[in-house]
Short mmCIF file of C-alpha atoms in Angstrom, two decimals:
data_model
loop_
_atom_site.label_atom_id
_atom_site.label_comp_id
_atom_site.label_asym_id
_atom_site.label_seq_id
_atom_site.Cartn_x
_atom_site.Cartn_y
_atom_site.Cartn_z
CA UNK A 1 14.05 3.04 -20.23
CA UNK A 2 16.19 4.80 -17.10
CA UNK A 3 15.98 4.35 -14.09
CA UNK A 4 12.47 6.70 -12.91
CA UNK A 5 13.98 9.02 -10.23
CA UNK A 6 11.90 8.71 -6.72
CA UNK A 7 10.85 12.31 -7.16
CA UNK A 8 9.08 11.58 -10.82
CA UNK A 9 7.36 8.34 -9.30
CA UNK A 10 5.77 10.22 -5.92
CA UNK A 11 5.31 12.84 -8.17
CA UNK A 12 2.97 9.80 -10.32
CA UNK A 13 1.76 8.44 -6.96
CA UNK A 14 0.70 12.26 -5.77
CA UNK A 15 -1.31 12.38 -9.43
CA UNK A 16 -3.29 9.69 -9.01
CA UNK A 17 -3.61 9.09 -5.16
CA UNK A 18 -3.34 12.80 -4.15
CA UNK A 19 -3.23 12.06 -0.27
CA UNK A 20 -3.54 9.16 0.06
CA UNK A 21 0.33 7.84 -0.40
CA UNK A 22 3.45 9.94 1.88
CA UNK A 23 7.05 9.30 1.24
CA UNK A 24 8.47 8.37 4.50
CA UNK A 25 11.87 7.64 3.59
CA UNK A 26 14.36 6.57 0.92
CA UNK A 27 16.99 4.67 2.49
CA UNK A 28 19.52 3.66 0.05
CA UNK A 29 17.86 5.00 -2.82
CA UNK A 30 14.53 2.81 -2.32
CA UNK A 31 11.60 4.97 -1.97
CA UNK A 32 9.42 4.04 0.56
CA UNK A 33 5.76 5.38 0.74
CA UNK A 34 2.58 4.85 3.13
CA UNK A 35 -0.73 3.70 1.67
CA UNK A 36 -3.78 3.87 2.78
CA UNK A 37 -4.81 0.33 3.35
CA UNK A 38 -8.49 1.19 1.63
CA UNK A 39 -6.46 2.76 -1.73
CA UNK A 40 -3.72 -0.36 -1.55
CA UNK A 41 -5.44 -2.62 -4.66
CA UNK A 42 -5.75 0.66 -7.07
CA UNK A 43 -2.11 2.18 -5.95
CA UNK A 44 -0.81 -1.51 -6.47
CA UNK A 45 -2.49 -1.56 -9.98
CA UNK A 46 -1.38 1.34 -11.47
CA UNK A 47 2.66 0.58 -10.38
CA UNK A 48 1.95 -2.65 -12.48
CA UNK A 49 -0.03 -1.35 -15.54
CA UNK A 50 1.38 1.85 -16.02
CA UNK A 51 2.97 2.21 -19.33
CA UNK A 52 5.58 4.57 -17.78
CA UNK A 53 6.81 2.28 -14.22
CA UNK A 54 5.71 -1.57 -15.38
CA UNK A 55 6.15 -2.70 -11.86
CA UNK A 56 5.77 -5.79 -12.84
CA UNK A 57 7.70 -8.20 -10.40
CA UNK A 58 6.39 -8.29 -6.67
CA UNK A 59 9.54 -9.01 -4.73
CA UNK A 60 7.74 -9.64 -1.40
CA UNK A 61 5.11 -9.64 1.34
CA UNK A 62 5.86 -9.39 4.48
CA UNK A 63 5.04 -7.88 7.47
CA UNK A 64 6.31 -6.14 10.97
CA UNK A 65 5.05 -5.68 14.29
CA UNK A 66 5.22 -2.48 15.82
CA UNK A 67 3.88 -2.87 19.99
CA UNK A 68 4.79 0.56 20.93
CA UNK A 69 2.57 2.41 17.87
CA UNK A 70 -1.29 2.57 17.67
CA UNK A 71 -1.46 1.06 14.25
CA UNK A 72 0.40 -2.27 15.05
CA UNK A 73 1.02 -4.13 12.18
CA UNK A 74 2.67 -3.27 9.26
CA UNK A 75 2.12 -4.48 5.51
CA UNK A 76 4.83 -4.23 3.19
CA UNK A 77 5.45 -4.33 -0.72
CA UNK A 78 8.64 -4.73 -2.08
CA UNK A 79 8.03 -3.90 -5.62
CA UNK A 80 10.94 -4.04 -9.12
CA UNK A 81 10.28 -2.28 -12.58
CA UNK A 82 12.66 -4.75 -14.12
CA UNK A 83 12.70 -2.32 -17.56
CA UNK A 84 13.55 0.55 -15.49
CA UNK A 85 15.48 -1.10 -13.35
CA UNK A 86 13.40 0.87 -10.67
CA UNK A 87 12.09 -0.74 -6.91
CA UNK A 88 9.53 0.67 -4.55
CA UNK A 89 8.85 -0.44 -0.93
CA UNK A 90 5.05 0.14 0.40
CA UNK A 91 3.49 0.21 3.49
CA UNK A 92 0.47 -0.17 4.87
CA UNK A 93 -0.33 0.17 8.77
CA UNK A 94 -2.76 -1.49 10.95
CA UNK A 95 -4.72 -1.90 14.14
CA UNK A 96 -5.03 -5.25 15.85
CA UNK A 97 -8.71 -5.13 15.62
CA UNK A 98 -9.10 -4.68 12.10
CA UNK A 99 -6.34 -7.07 10.15
CA UNK A 100 -7.72 -6.92 7.14
CA UNK A 101 -6.08 -5.94 3.98
CA UNK A 102 -7.46 -6.79 0.41
CA UNK A 103 -5.02 -9.40 -1.83
CA UNK A 104 -2.87 -8.74 -3.98
CA UNK A 105 -3.94 -12.05 -5.21
CA UNK A 106 -5.41 -10.73 -8.09
CA UNK A 107 -2.74 -8.27 -9.44
CA UNK A 108 0.15 -11.23 -9.07
CA UNK A 109 -0.72 -14.66 -8.92
CA UNK A 110 2.89 -15.11 -7.09
CA UNK A 111 0.83 -13.44 -4.09
CA UNK A 112 -0.68 -16.21 -2.58
CA UNK A 113 2.07 -18.10 -0.84
CA UNK A 114 3.25 -14.40 0.36
CA UNK A 115 -0.06 -13.81 1.24
CA UNK A 116 -0.83 -16.92 3.26
CA UNK A 117 2.72 -16.82 5.29
CA UNK A 118 1.93 -13.32 6.44
CA UNK A 119 -1.28 -14.47 7.15
CA UNK A 120 0.78 -17.42 9.36
CA UNK A 121 3.43 -15.59 10.72
CA UNK A 122 1.39 -12.06 11.63
CA UNK A 123 -2.88 -13.27 10.88
CA UNK A 124 -3.04 -10.10 8.39
CA UNK A 125 -6.07 -11.13 6.91
CA UNK A 126 -6.02 -10.78 3.18
CA UNK A 127 -10.09 -10.64 1.76
CA UNK A 128 -10.83 -11.70 -1.05
CA UNK A 129 -7.64 -14.49 -0.92
CA UNK A 130 -8.52 -17.90 -2.53
CA UNK A 131 -7.30 -20.33 0.01
CA UNK A 132 -6.02 -17.88 3.21
CA UNK A 133 -5.23 -20.93 5.49
CA UNK A 134 -1.44 -21.76 7.24
CA UNK A 135 1.30 -22.84 5.11
CA UNK A 136 4.25 -23.25 7.35
CA UNK A 137 2.87 -23.43 11.16
CA UNK A 138 0.71 -26.62 11.69
CA UNK A 139 -2.74 -25.67 11.62
CA UNK A 140 -4.40 -26.20 15.03
CA UNK A 141 -1.94 -22.91 15.95
CA UNK A 142 -3.45 -20.56 18.44
CA UNK A 143 -0.84 -17.76 18.08
CA UNK A 144 0.52 -15.54 15.05
CA UNK A 145 4.62 -16.38 16.61
CA UNK A 146 6.11 -13.41 14.19
CA UNK A 147 4.00 -11.05 16.35
CA UNK A 148 6.10 -9.27 19.60
CA UNK A 149 3.67 -10.58 21.94
CA UNK A 150 6.12 -12.83 24.44
CA UNK A 151 9.75 -12.27 26.17
CA UNK A 152 12.16 -13.99 24.18
CA UNK A 153 13.66 -16.01 26.63
CA UNK A 154 12.68 -18.22 29.49
CA UNK A 155 12.86 -16.32 32.42
CA UNK A 156 13.35 -18.86 33.96
CA UNK A 157 16.43 -20.32 32.56
CA UNK A 158 18.94 -20.81 34.95
CA UNK A 159 22.20 -21.26 32.68
CA UNK A 160 21.52 -17.80 31.67
CA UNK A 161 22.06 -16.05 35.12
CA UNK A 162 25.29 -14.12 36.28
CA UNK A 163 26.65 -15.45 38.61
CA UNK A 164 28.05 -18.22 35.55
CA UNK A 165 29.97 -16.08 34.19
CA UNK A 166 32.01 -14.41 37.03
CA UNK A 167 29.65 -11.45 36.70
#
């Protein structure tokens, strides 16, 4: 079985989830779609179990913070169909006041630690996760370090002043 064209993949998604999945790009041939949070479990299950698609490998779950957007946190899923050598990226955007999304650990066991890492660094709460707690940072940490909420450098540093570099 050959690689599935992005157009065919989009058609199949639109047939099953009309209006809930929209294409946002295909950089370097990697189809990227945005999915509504309320159907992400159904979309992931469809992509994994469909007999023609077979996206059985969950490559990664991560997130990104866009502080300038209304829905600031994007949860990103990368899937790979090993039988067709096709990849897809799914994005679900959440607002900071509601960072809840259903767990994918009911679909892939390997999602467990990926979701814990995403929670640990971005604060995304995966509803239904069997053990959602910090995995890399200390348990009593009160912030989520990958959010862009703090300046990148200490403004009080004196070793980075222009006059040290002849400017």
